[in-house]
Structures are given as C-alpha cells and as structure tokens.
Amino acid sequence: MGDAMRRWNGWGDEATEVELPAHGEAFLAELIGPGQRLADASLQEVLARVPASRLAPHPLICQDAEVRVRHARGQSLPDWLAMRSGEFGLFPDGVACPESAEQIRELLAWAQKHDVTLIPYGGGTSVAGHINPQAGQRPVLTLSLERMTRLLDIDEDSLIATFGPGANGPQVESQLRARGYTLGHFPQSWELSTLGGWVASRSSGQQSLRYGRIEQLFAGGKLETFAGTLEIPTFPASAAGPDLRELVLGSEGRFGVISEVRVRISRLAEQERFYAVFLPSWQQALSAIRSLAQARVPLSMLRLSNAIETRTQLALAGHPQQIALLEKYLALRGARDGKCMLTFGVTGNRVQNAASLKQARRLLKGFGGVFTGTLLGKKWEHNRFRFPYLRHGLWERGYLVDTLETATDWSNVDNLLNKVEASLRDELAGEGERVHVFTHLSHVYGEGSSIYTTYVFRPGADYATAMARWQRLKAAASRTIAENRGTISHQHGVGRDHAPYLAAEKGELGMATLRSLAMHFDPDQRLAPGVLLQD
Amino acid sequence: MGDAMRRWNGWGDEATEVELPAHGEAFLAELIGPGQRLADASLQEVLARVPASRLAPHPLICQDAEVRVRHARGQSLPDWLAMRSGEFGLFPDGVACPESAEQIRELLAWAQKHDVTLIPYGGGTSVAGHINPQAGQRPVLTLSLERMTRLLDIDEDSLIATFGPGANGPQVESQLRARGYTLGHFPQSWELSTLGGWVASRSSGQQSLRYGRIEQLFAGGKLETFAGTLEIPTFPASAAGPDLRELVLGSEGRFGVISEVRVRISRLAEQERFYAVFLPSWQQALSAIRSLAQARVPLSMLRLSNAIETRTQLALAGHPQQIALLEKYLALRGARDGKCMLTFGVTGNRVQNAASLKQARRLLKGFGGVFTGTLLGKKWEHNRFRFPYLRHGLWERGYLVDTLETATDWSNVDNLLNKVEASLRDELAGEGERVHVFTHLSHVYGEGSSIYTTYVFRPGADYATAMARWQRLKAAASRTIAENRGTISHQHGVGRDHAPYLAAEKGELGMATLRSLAMHFDPDQRLAPGVLLQD
C-alpha cells in the first residue's frame, strides 16, 4: 500500500529534488520579498495524532496509521499546509485495496451494511480536495485502486486497450510501449495520477492537441455503483441516445467506482520534436496561437507563456549567461521586453512532421515569431513532469506556489486572463504583501483556450496566516472565473474546492440534474460526499 | 407551415425527379425480378380521413387537416408505405409553430394544463419513427420549430454561431456563407433536416472526418423542459463535472425542446477536392481505409463502397460506355472483379491539401489502389444529397429501398458487415424473394467505422405484404447488430424503431439511468412518448 519512497507530505519521490537556483531566489526576493520558511511537522508527530479507526475489521481493509496518513490528503496547497503543519484534521478510518471488480462490489455492499462513507482513490494527486475525508457520523473508508494496474487486453486492430483503473502514467505507458503503443495522455501529474482518476476528473494531457482529452481517449469500461454495474461497451461513435461515457467522465467518485477502463491508444510515432518560438508581444502571440488552432495545423502540443511567465522561466532557468545570449539574439530579431515564448510539438511520421513544421513556421513568422530550434523544446520535454517537484524547492526557500486553471472562448481569453491575474496580484495588497502571478495557455481549441495561472506568495509568520492568504487568493480568482464566463476547471475537476462555483456554469436545472443522477446511483449518498456537489 | 413544393408523401421537392436509368432497371430486374408498382393514395383521400382535432384552440396551434397530414410521418420506409397507401393510422391533433423560447415555454405550460402530449419536430426527416403520433388518451400536439431558423449571433474570434433550432441545412449554410463561414455538417438529409434535429439525434455529416460529428460541433444552447430551462454555456473544454451537452445530444425530444443551438463553425476553406481510388479487393480496401484513419492523414471525407455497392453504383450511373472504358482501365492496373471504390476528400488551404493528397496517394498505392483523379469525386459531390430522391425513382419502377447503419470497432467491422448483409439477403428466401444488399463505410475513426447498408427489395402484391417484408428485414438486421457488438445507430438515432434494441448496448442500469433522466425533466412523460425509451 503506497510506495515507501513517496513523500508523505508533498509531491513525488523523496529522492528527487528540484532546487530553486540562487538566481531564481534573488529574482523572487526582489519581486515579493525574502522567503519565509515554516517548520515542518514530522511523520511521527502526525502518526501520534491518528485516532482509533471506527471501522469494523475486514480482510481487505488496512487500518494502519501510516497508511491512513498517506491517504488522507491530496496535493492542493491547503493539503500541503495541512501535511507540513501536521494539522490534518481528519484521516480515513481505513484504506481498502481491492484487486478486482468483485472485491469492489463486495466493499460497496459492506459499506452499505456498516453505514460507511467511501472515497474512491486513484493516485492521490487531486488539487481540488477530492479525496479528503469529511467530518460526519459515518466512518470513512478510502478505496484505493492501486492494486488494479494491469493492462488486461489490447485490440490491435481497433487500437483499444483495457486497463485496471489504478494504473498510473508510467504503468500505462510502460505496458503499452512494450507492445509499440502509447496512450499519449501526459498531464503534469503523470508520474502519480491514474487512468481512473483521469476519467473521473476529465483530465487533459500536455499533448491533447494530438491525442485528445481523456474524454476522447476513454472508450468504455465499468462503473460499480450502489444501483449495480454500469458497463459501457466500446463504439467508435454512436447515435443511440445520450452517451453514458459522459456521465462517468467527471463523476469524481460521486456516482460509483470505476473498475475497468478501455482507452483508445495510438501506435508509437516515428518522430517527435518540440520547438520554441518567441513572439514580440502578447497580442501577436495570442493571435498566432489562435490562428494555429483554427487553421488545424496538425501539431501535438502548443504552450504559450505570457510575458511575465516568459521572464520568470528565463530567470528560474539557472543559466544566466546562456539566457543573456539568447535574449540578445531575440532582441536583434525584434523580440524584446514583452516577448512571449511559444513551445510547440510535432508528433507523427517524418513526412507529416516536416509538413506541419513548415506550416507552423510560416504562420508564426507572419506574427513576428523568432524561431529558436529544438534547444528550448528539449528543455521543456526534459522538465515536463518536474514542475510539481519545484514546489518542494520553493517551499524549502520559504515560498508558496499554487496554480489554477480555467478555459474560455477566444473572444474572452485575454479579458479573463487579465482579470484572474489582477485578482491574485492585488488580493493581498491590503496586508502589504505582493503576489507574483504569471500565465500560460497550454490547451488550445478552435473555440478557445485553457488559461493556466501560477501564483507565488509568502506564507507569512505561521500556518494560519498562510492558509488565510491562500483562501483569499483562491476565492478571489474563483469568483473572477465564475463571473467572467470561465469554467471553474479545464483539467483538474471540481472536488470540494470548486464546488461552490459550479452552479455558475451548470445553472439551477443543471445542478438539480447532477443531484438527481447522484441519488439515482447512490441513494444513501455514501460516495465521496461533498465532492462535485456541495452537501 | 411547410413548403407547398414539398412532397406530402415522400422525399423533397416535387419538382425534383431522379429517375432510375433504364440500364439500372434492367440490372435490378435481373438481380431481384421485375418491379411491382403499388398504387398511391391521393392527398384528397388522406385528408378525408383526418379526424377532428381533440385539442382546445390556441393562437399558436394550427388544426388544419393538410398541415396535420404533413407533420404525421417521417421518412422511414414504413412511413413511406403509410403515406403512399394513405393508411396513416394517426395524425397529430394540431401543429404549433412557436417563434421564440418564450412561446415554447408557453406551449409546454399549456400542454401540462390541458394534458396534451408534445412531439418536438425539426425537418420531419426521421428514419426511425421519432415524430409519429402514438395512440393514447392524450391529444397530440406536434411542436414544429420551422419558424425559428435565424442566425442570431456570430462570435468571429471564437468561431461560435448561435441559431434558432429549426434552421435546416441550406438555411444554416447560406446564413454562414454570407459571412465567410461554414458549419461543415452535411448529412444526406441536409436539404431538409435541421440543426435542432441533428443535435437531438446525434447526427453525423459526410465530412465528419474534418468537421466532427454534431457532438463536436454543438457547443451549447438551451433546452426547454418541464423542470425549467437547461442553459448550457459554451466552453472550448471543461473538467467541471459531467458534460450536460451530452444529455441534450441524443435526447430525441424526450427531455425537452431545444430552443437555441450554439455551434462551432469554420472559416470557408480555400480549396476542396474529392478523388476516387479503386482498390483491388475488399480486404485490401479495408486495410487501406483503416490505415488512413489511424495514421491521422488529414482528409475531410472517406467513403469506401464494398464490391457489390461499387458494381451497383457503376451499373446505376447511366453511362454504360464510359463505365466500360473505366473498367478496362482499372482492370489493366489490377482492379478487376471484386474491386472497391474509395472516394476521399481534402479540404483546407492549398498547401495542406497538397500534403494530405500526397500522403493519402502514397498510402493507398501500398494497398494496390488505382487513382482515377477528380472525375468520380465530382460526380459524388454533385449527387451527395440526391440519393433520397432516387427512392422516389425506384418507387416509380416498383422497387423499395431502405438503408440501415451501425458502427463498430475495426476488429469487428468485417464480421458485422457480413452478418448484417447476410441477414438481409437471406431473410425473404422462404417466400422465394431476393434482396439486393450492398454496403459502404463512410465515417471512419481510429477505433472503427460506421457501416451503412442499403437493401433493395420488391413490395409484393400489396401494402400489407410490403410492410411485412420490411418488418422481417428490419428485425433481422437489427437483431444481428445488437447481437454482434454494433450500435443500433451511428447517425440516425433510436426513435421508436430502434428502441427495442437499445438495452443491448446501454445495459440494464444504463436504461434505468436514461429513464430516471426522462422522469427528472418530464415527470408526466408528456414529451415524445415511446421514442428512445419504450413505454
């Protein structure tokens, strides 16, 4: 149950450290002041506070205190503050690790009989409070799918693979790559997050431009519910009534436990390359990326950093002399202050990739784009899953970092982005605190784009201050999104943190419809209470 | 209300005739025997049988007999037999043509007050019994959206257009083309079918390979229900819980009346071309089309006729000498008996199209494909919406034609296709009657393909015989689909004709879920009873 090497109070492997370079620390200190390192609680201290389990014994359920600690929290910033301070508040009363759909059904029946709440658990990477136990009379059983990770079948003609729901990114890809295939789903949490979790929370990967979001990859599977098993067969497409896949996608554990996932896979591409281009201004960059998406240039990835993110990335890169040379080169070609970095990828066979690259370069040149080849693209590729580790590096230097994301139509992207950034940048001004805020667009569509905003701030003197700051920032940004035609989440789901804002986009009848579905599948409201739909 | 030029008992405009060429008639006579022309009832005879309306008067409701006749049936083969024989059975008690969402809501309230059944009605082109009144105590009001056809708004940055739900294909495209845009949704019924109908029945157009199915084009809108208005805002993508668009898509009038549709549009392409290639055998053709789809070659259309359809099309083309020359040319290059015609399209800018064409030709050559240029592609383009008129031409010569469609994963395409064709070909053997059956694949995906089968048979001595034959054929093919991992519809929906087979793919819990949604939106079960979900 769980990997001994995994950090119990933060992201990833204990052995992996991504440090904030000295140059980056100076950059942040100048922007928002010197870091303020809060003291971490030890695992022993936390273990001492774990109360006795309220669960009856069951052969599939582990009541070990450390296991309960390790399944109590996700990876949101308030989760970090709880884990680092040791103030967990609540722990699950036990963790069950079923090995089959039968065992999941057995646990559902047992939970009903013993009046227990169930929290389906994938990789524990939620950044929206999906998996945290809630206070209540009922004991809480976390149902971890970590033992159901196998590739069960490949239909090589139809390119459909059947997996256990608990397979994480590396488990999915290694089993597929051994046969010459890839799923192509690479969220930043890929090293730890799972297939079932991706489906339950409507995840999107960094190369969704080629492979699609999890909605396009999820072809069918099984959901174990209190009303029975929902089995969804695979079809390439169907007009036979509403698509039930779309009720499983985004169900966030409220409707049932995903026990099997069938996904559309791809043959490994012959070639993959990532390139970087600098655009002279945000307005030109925005027009360029919209044109690329609407012209259907077959790229596999697009990521556009705004000017502040571009500056921040270059500052944190840790090679000041190389960066100075790069900036000199860019300035000579017209990309000076206010320049924006666009990273893009091509994936496919060599002929296709050459054609795509040619189209992209031609189009970008029309917007003043300065092409810099594959060097920065390789750097992006190397670091694509390392950002979550940098949170640890920043923590060590006394800085908190959080991200939030939304999506909106192109006509509203610039407006929403500016308002979200401003809401964060100004929120702590009253206490004389500055917040460093920057943004990229990393999932683009003909209709619009995701907006992914990072904000760095200082915790203040203690955990209570840090938490209060986060709550103010999160609320300000979430309100801004809900009031300005953004979705409350493009790729992380609703959980508990976004639930208060869901009605703004689903409407009154939409919310009633989701509640009616939750009651249909789970009449006693035993599954993931408070997630998606507020109590 | 309705176009005076529209046939009251068949497809399309009265002025348009697509005759069966003499050569084609001889071809059919040899295959299944000489035609048997049944006598048509006149409109006057039918009008005389329309009973008095059971509805109270209302300013928006028309109770005129001819209007009721013209809204009583769709375009399925049993609908044709009913219309041609004059044995309609049932008529709606009236037809309302609201002009706004407010008027739709007013009619819903009125229907509730007067205990009336409502049938939402788009273009009247259903081929699955969606719009036919059902026997019952409640009077039946057909709610036609034919007056809500306007383009209400275009967001030119986001490429989102807002339409009234009643806009048919030409109304959608003419309003968009005037501004330089296209929806790109071209089902064969395009001349008459409507945007709201496409959404309600999960339609797919001939160029779905480029533009997507209606599921991808439908970005949001409004559904008027007995539980209130479901308003779905547009987002390029969202992870905020289950996607409520997907409940409207395929709802077939059971959950509510679509009062506004927002769609993702495209700029008109610089260039569009259609080409034909002949493959020497079905197995090579099948491998080729699968490879094209899985290699993501950016084509806009693919349509592969099997050997019988290829032979039939060449025979019905009506230019025997030209066809003989073509066949000589093809034979010299290896495509002889058993050859299969593949039509494909490229749509985009010239550079993209040239790259796509090059990739497609190279790949097809590897499967023995013989490229014949754009001549047959132009012919396909010219005839793309004319096939429904040919039903009339065949009727005039004493032949009945019907089509059915499904979709399945690639590993099952050949198996399912063969079984469906065999079930139709053999079904009437007991009465010594032959059925001419042929198939094409016209919507291809990485995972699998649609299968579109046409069957031509003779009506027999009278309408009762014709109907009995159709029922046997339809049941045999539908059972075969349901028992062999096909969806009961890839692009026409469920209606009443496919409802008995829906449980095979949705499962028991899936059916219960759809019923629970229907009760949620329409507690008195007043909307489109018997459609999608059997009573």
Tab-separated table of N, CA and C in Angstrom, chain A residues 244-340:
chain	number	residue	atom	x	y	z
A	244	LEU	N	-23.458	7.583	-22.284
A	244	LEU	CA	-23.281	7.333	-20.852
A	244	LEU	C	-21.827	7.469	-20.408
A	245	ARG	N	-20.883	7.359	-21.349
A	245	ARG	CA	-19.477	7.630	-21.004
A	245	ARG	C	-19.358	8.998	-20.348
A	246	GLU	N	-20.151	9.928	-20.863
A	246	GLU	CA	-20.027	11.318	-20.423
A	246	GLU	C	-20.576	11.541	-19.018
A	247	LEU	N	-21.263	10.551	-18.468
A	247	LEU	CA	-21.673	10.633	-17.063
A	247	LEU	C	-20.587	10.092	-16.152
A	248	VAL	N	-19.804	9.151	-16.660
A	248	VAL	CA	-18.683	8.622	-15.879
A	248	VAL	C	-17.562	9.663	-15.855
A	249	LEU	N	-17.308	10.254	-17.027
A	249	LEU	CA	-16.304	11.311	-17.136
A	249	LEU	C	-16.745	12.498	-16.286
A	250	GLY	N	-15.935	12.861	-15.311
A	250	GLY	CA	-16.293	13.985	-14.448
A	250	GLY	C	-17.169	13.596	-13.271
A	251	SER	N	-17.398	12.308	-13.069
A	251	SER	CA	-18.275	11.895	-11.963
A	251	SER	C	-17.557	12.002	-10.615
A	252	GLU	N	-16.233	12.059	-10.616
A	252	GLU	CA	-15.439	12.345	-9.412
A	252	GLU	C	-15.803	11.455	-8.231
A	253	GLY	N	-16.134	10.204	-8.519
A	253	GLY	CA	-16.412	9.269	-7.440
A	253	GLY	C	-17.816	9.369	-6.871
A	254	ARG	N	-18.616	10.330	-7.325
A	254	ARG	CA	-19.953	10.517	-6.757
A	254	ARG	C	-20.947	9.456	-7.215
A	255	PHE	N	-20.764	8.936	-8.416
A	255	PHE	CA	-21.750	8.008	-8.970
A	255	PHE	C	-21.343	6.555	-8.761
A	256	GLY	N	-20.040	6.303	-8.618
A	256	GLY	CA	-19.594	4.928	-8.472
A	256	GLY	C	-18.076	4.844	-8.519
A	257	VAL	N	-17.581	3.611	-8.495
A	257	VAL	CA	-16.142	3.357	-8.521
A	257	VAL	C	-15.805	2.753	-9.884
A	258	ILE	N	-14.907	3.380	-10.597
A	258	ILE	CA	-14.507	2.882	-11.915
A	258	ILE	C	-13.670	1.621	-11.712
A	259	SER	N	-14.102	0.510	-12.296
A	259	SER	CA	-13.382	-0.748	-12.068
A	259	SER	C	-12.638	-1.242	-13.304
A	260	GLU	N	-12.897	-0.616	-14.441
A	260	GLU	CA	-12.196	-1.016	-15.677
A	260	GLU	C	-12.268	0.146	-16.652
A	261	VAL	N	-11.167	0.372	-17.363
A	261	VAL	CA	-11.121	1.492	-18.312
A	261	VAL	C	-10.620	0.986	-19.660
A	262	ARG	N	-11.381	1.258	-20.699
A	262	ARG	CA	-10.918	0.962	-22.062
A	262	ARG	C	-10.557	2.273	-22.736
A	263	VAL	N	-9.368	2.316	-23.277
A	263	VAL	CA	-8.889	3.564	-23.877
A	263	VAL	C	-8.450	3.366	-25.318
A	264	ARG	N	-8.583	4.449	-26.075
A	264	ARG	CA	-8.109	4.484	-27.464
A	264	ARG	C	-6.614	4.798	-27.432
A	265	ILE	N	-5.838	3.924	-28.008
A	265	ILE	CA	-4.385	4.100	-27.998
A	265	ILE	C	-3.885	4.417	-29.408
A	266	SER	N	-2.614	4.744	-29.511
A	266	SER	CA	-2.006	5.058	-30.807
A	266	SER	C	-0.724	4.255	-30.964
A	267	ARG	N	-0.359	3.986	-32.213
A	267	ARG	CA	0.966	3.409	-32.439
A	267	ARG	C	2.005	4.467	-32.091
A	268	LEU	N	3.125	4.034	-31.554
A	268	LEU	CA	4.191	4.981	-31.237
A	268	LEU	C	4.569	5.740	-32.499
A	269	ALA	N	4.714	7.031	-32.364
A	269	ALA	CA	5.031	7.849	-33.536
A	269	ALA	C	6.480	7.637	-33.938
A	270	GLU	N	6.729	7.797	-35.238
A	270	GLU	CA	8.082	7.642	-35.766
A	270	GLU	C	8.996	8.736	-35.212
A	271	GLN	N	8.435	9.917	-35.055
A	271	GLN	CA	9.281	11.054	-34.679
A	271	GLN	C	8.487	12.057	-33.839
A	272	GLU	N	9.207	12.654	-32.901
A	272	GLU	CA	8.580	13.704	-32.098
A	272	GLU	C	9.598	14.798	-31.844
A	273	ARG	N	9.198	16.054	-32.034
A	273	ARG	CA	10.107	17.181	-31.830
A	273	ARG	C	9.352	18.321	-31.167
A	274	PHE	N	10.045	19.029	-30.301
A	274	PHE	CA	9.464	20.227	-29.694
A	274	PHE	C	10.347	21.428	-30.037
A	275	TYR	N	9.709	22.528	-30.373
A	275	TYR	CA	10.431	23.733	-30.796
A	275	TYR	C	9.978	24.933	-29.970
A	276	ALA	N	10.821	25.935	-29.904
A	276	ALA	CA	10.405	27.179	-29.249
A	276	ALA	C	10.492	28.345	-30.224
A	277	VAL	N	9.509	29.212	-30.133
A	277	VAL	CA	9.430	30.426	-30.940
A	277	VAL	C	9.116	31.569	-29.990
A	278	PHE	N	9.734	32.710	-30.209
A	278	PHE	CA	9.399	33.878	-29.386
A	278	PHE	C	8.609	34.878	-30.222
A	279	LEU	N	7.494	35.308	-29.654
A	279	LEU	CA	6.666	36.315	-30.307
A	279	LEU	C	6.930	37.664	-29.641
A	280	PRO	N	6.938	38.755	-30.425
A	280	PRO	CA	7.344	40.042	-29.856
A	280	PRO	C	6.382	40.610	-28.809
A	281	SER	N	5.110	40.257	-28.861
A	281	SER	CA	4.177	40.814	-27.876
A	281	SER	C	3.066	39.811	-27.601
A	282	TRP	N	2.385	40.035	-26.487
A	282	TRP	CA	1.297	39.144	-26.116
A	282	TRP	C	0.175	39.152	-27.153
A	283	GLN	N	-0.163	40.348	-27.653
A	283	GLN	CA	-1.264	40.402	-28.621
A	283	GLN	C	-0.918	39.623	-29.888
A	284	GLN	N	0.329	39.751	-30.349
A	284	GLN	CA	0.718	38.981	-31.535
A	284	GLN	C	0.745	37.484	-31.239
A	285	ALA	N	1.221	37.158	-30.039
A	285	ALA	CA	1.310	35.751	-29.653
A	285	ALA	C	-0.081	35.118	-29.579
A	286	LEU	N	-1.021	35.862	-29.003
A	286	LEU	CA	-2.383	35.362	-28.861
A	286	LEU	C	-3.016	35.131	-30.232
A	287	SER	N	-2.826	36.095	-31.128
A	287	SER	CA	-3.370	35.933	-32.478
A	287	SER	C	-2.735	34.738	-33.173
A	288	ALA	N	-1.430	34.569	-32.961
A	288	ALA	CA	-0.712	33.487	-33.641
A	288	ALA	C	-1.217	32.116	-33.184
A	289	ILE	N	-1.382	31.942	-31.895
A	289	ILE	CA	-1.763	30.631	-31.373
A	289	ILE	C	-3.212	30.327	-31.758
A	290	ARG	N	-4.047	31.352	-31.787
A	290	ARG	CA	-5.436	31.139	-32.220
A	290	ARG	C	-5.463	30.734	-33.690
A	291	SER	N	-4.635	31.403	-34.495
A	291	SER	CA	-4.581	31.055	-35.918
A	291	SER	C	-4.107	29.626	-36.125
A	292	LEU	N	-3.090	29.218	-35.358
A	292	LEU	CA	-2.587	27.844	-35.487
A	292	LEU	C	-3.704	26.844	-35.182
A	293	ALA	N	-4.462	27.111	-34.118
A	293	ALA	CA	-5.528	26.179	-33.733
A	293	ALA	C	-6.644	26.182	-34.766
A	294	GLN	N	-7.041	27.361	-35.216
A	294	GLN	CA	-8.189	27.425	-36.124
A	294	GLN	C	-7.846	26.974	-37.535
A	295	ALA	N	-6.558	27.054	-37.896
A	295	ALA	CA	-6.143	26.558	-39.220
A	295	ALA	C	-5.922	25.054	-39.194
A	296	ARG	N	-6.142	24.415	-38.049
A	296	ARG	CA	-5.987	22.965	-37.902
A	296	ARG	C	-4.594	22.479	-38.306
A	297	VAL	N	-3.564	23.275	-38.037
A	297	VAL	CA	-2.202	22.793	-38.297
A	297	VAL	C	-1.965	21.606	-37.355
A	298	PRO	N	-1.616	20.449	-37.903
A	298	PRO	CA	-1.569	19.230	-37.071
A	298	PRO	C	-0.354	19.167	-36.137
A	299	LEU	N	-0.379	19.993	-35.104
A	299	LEU	CA	0.666	19.971	-34.081
A	299	LEU	C	0.235	19.053	-32.953
A	300	SER	N	1.171	18.670	-32.094
A	300	SER	CA	0.807	17.778	-30.987
A	300	SER	C	0.795	18.514	-29.655
A	301	MET	N	1.352	19.717	-29.623
A	301	MET	CA	1.415	20.453	-28.360
A	301	MET	C	1.628	21.915	-28.669
A	302	LEU	N	0.984	22.768	-27.903
A	302	LEU	CA	1.194	24.208	-28.007
A	302	LEU	C	1.170	24.740	-26.596
A	303	ARG	N	2.133	25.542	-26.236
A	303	ARG	CA	2.131	26.169	-24.920
A	303	ARG	C	2.695	27.564	-25.060
A	304	LEU	N	1.870	28.531	-24.743
A	304	LEU	CA	2.256	29.923	-24.894
A	304	LEU	C	2.335	30.577	-23.527
A	305	SER	N	3.527	31.025	-23.147
A	305	SER	CA	3.707	31.730	-21.881
A	305	SER	C	3.487	33.216	-22.098
A	306	ASN	N	2.811	33.862	-21.177
A	306	ASN	CA	2.705	35.317	-21.332
A	306	ASN	C	4.057	35.953	-20.967
A	307	ALA	N	4.137	37.271	-21.103
A	307	ALA	CA	5.444	37.928	-20.954
A	307	ALA	C	6.016	37.695	-19.558
A	308	ILE	N	5.168	37.728	-18.537
A	308	ILE	CA	5.690	37.555	-17.163
A	308	ILE	C	6.165	36.116	-16.962
A	309	GLU	N	5.413	35.155	-17.490
A	309	GLU	CA	5.861	33.771	-17.341
A	309	GLU	C	7.153	33.551	-18.126
A	310	THR	N	7.230	34.141	-19.303
A	310	THR	CA	8.449	34.007	-20.101
A	310	THR	C	9.651	34.553	-19.316
A	311	ARG	N	9.480	35.741	-18.758
A	311	ARG	CA	10.563	36.341	-17.988
A	311	ARG	C	10.919	35.470	-16.776
A	312	THR	N	9.873	34.970	-16.104
A	312	THR	CA	10.099	34.146	-14.914
A	312	THR	C	10.828	32.855	-15.270
A	313	GLN	N	10.390	32.225	-16.360
A	313	GLN	CA	11.041	30.967	-16.750
A	313	GLN	C	12.507	31.178	-17.092
A	314	LEU	N	12.782	32.247	-17.811
A	314	LEU	CA	14.175	32.513	-18.170
A	314	LEU	C	14.990	32.803	-16.911
A	315	ALA	N	14.366	33.494	-15.933
A	315	ALA	CA	15.080	33.819	-14.689
A	315	ALA	C	15.335	32.568	-13.856
A	316	LEU	N	14.354	31.662	-13.827
A	316	LEU	CA	14.492	30.457	-12.993
A	316	LEU	C	15.307	29.368	-13.681
A	317	ALA	N	15.636	29.568	-14.943
A	317	ALA	CA	16.284	28.500	-15.711
A	317	ALA	C	17.662	28.166	-15.168
A	318	GLY	N	18.299	29.145	-14.536
A	318	GLY	CA	19.553	28.832	-13.855
A	318	GLY	C	20.796	28.898	-14.711
A	319	HIS	N	20.700	29.436	-15.937
A	319	HIS	CA	21.897	29.592	-16.782
A	319	HIS	C	21.958	31.032	-17.253
A	320	PRO	N	22.254	31.977	-16.335
A	320	PRO	CA	22.136	33.403	-16.671
A	320	PRO	C	22.911	33.823	-17.908
A	321	GLN	N	24.113	33.237	-18.121
A	321	GLN	CA	24.899	33.695	-19.271
A	321	GLN	C	24.293	33.249	-20.604
A	322	GLN	N	23.873	31.958	-20.632
A	322	GLN	CA	23.210	31.458	-21.848
A	322	GLN	C	21.949	32.249	-22.146
A	323	ILE	N	21.195	32.529	-21.077
A	323	ILE	CA	19.931	33.257	-21.254
A	323	ILE	C	20.201	34.662	-21.787
A	324	ALA	N	21.254	35.294	-21.278
A	324	ALA	CA	21.588	36.639	-21.756
A	324	ALA	C	21.906	36.617	-23.246
A	325	LEU	N	22.625	35.585	-23.670
A	325	LEU	CA	22.944	35.448	-25.106
A	325	LEU	C	21.671	35.264	-25.932
A	326	LEU	N	20.792	34.389	-25.428
A	326	LEU	CA	19.526	34.148	-26.119
A	326	LEU	C	18.745	35.451	-26.256
A	327	GLU	N	18.689	36.205	-25.163
A	327	GLU	CA	17.899	37.435	-25.195
A	327	GLU	C	18.502	38.452	-26.156
A	328	LYS	N	19.802	38.469	-26.260
A	328	LYS	CA	20.445	39.358	-27.215
A	328	LYS	C	20.045	38.984	-28.651
A	329	TYR	N	20.092	37.677	-28.920
A	329	TYR	CA	19.706	37.170	-30.243
A	329	TYR	C	18.255	37.542	-30.561
A	330	LEU	N	17.376	37.340	-29.580
A	330	LEU	CA	15.945	37.618	-29.795
A	330	LEU	C	15.716	39.121	-30.013
A	331	ALA	N	16.412	39.923	-29.234
A	331	ALA	CA	16.222	41.367	-29.346
A	331	ALA	C	16.610	41.861	-30.740
A	332	LEU	N	17.698	41.290	-31.268
A	332	LEU	CA	18.132	41.660	-32.615
A	332	LEU	C	17.046	41.363	-33.647
A	333	ARG	N	16.251	40.347	-33.383
A	333	ARG	CA	15.196	39.946	-34.315
A	333	ARG	C	13.819	40.488	-33.936
A	334	GLY	N	13.776	41.382	-32.979
A	334	GLY	CA	12.520	42.091	-32.703
A	334	GLY	C	11.747	41.606	-31.486
A	335	ALA	N	12.248	40.572	-30.779
A	335	ALA	CA	11.538	40.088	-29.596
A	335	ALA	C	12.267	40.576	-28.351
A	336	ARG	N	11.794	41.705	-27.812
A	336	ARG	CA	12.492	42.335	-26.684
A	336	ARG	C	11.628	42.192	-25.425
A	337	ASP	N	11.582	43.250	-24.630
A	337	ASP	CA	10.693	43.237	-23.457
A	337	ASP	C	9.270	42.931	-23.921
A	338	GLY	N	8.573	42.171	-23.146
A	338	GLY	CA	7.204	41.831	-23.535
A	338	GLY	C	7.120	40.627	-24.439
A	339	LYS	N	8.275	40.028	-24.769
A	339	LYS	CA	8.259	38.840	-25.637
A	339	LYS	C	7.608	37.660	-24.915
A	340	CYS	N	7.033	36.773	-25.724
A	340	CYS	CA	6.327	35.619	-25.171
A	340	CYS	C	6.854	34.348	-25.814
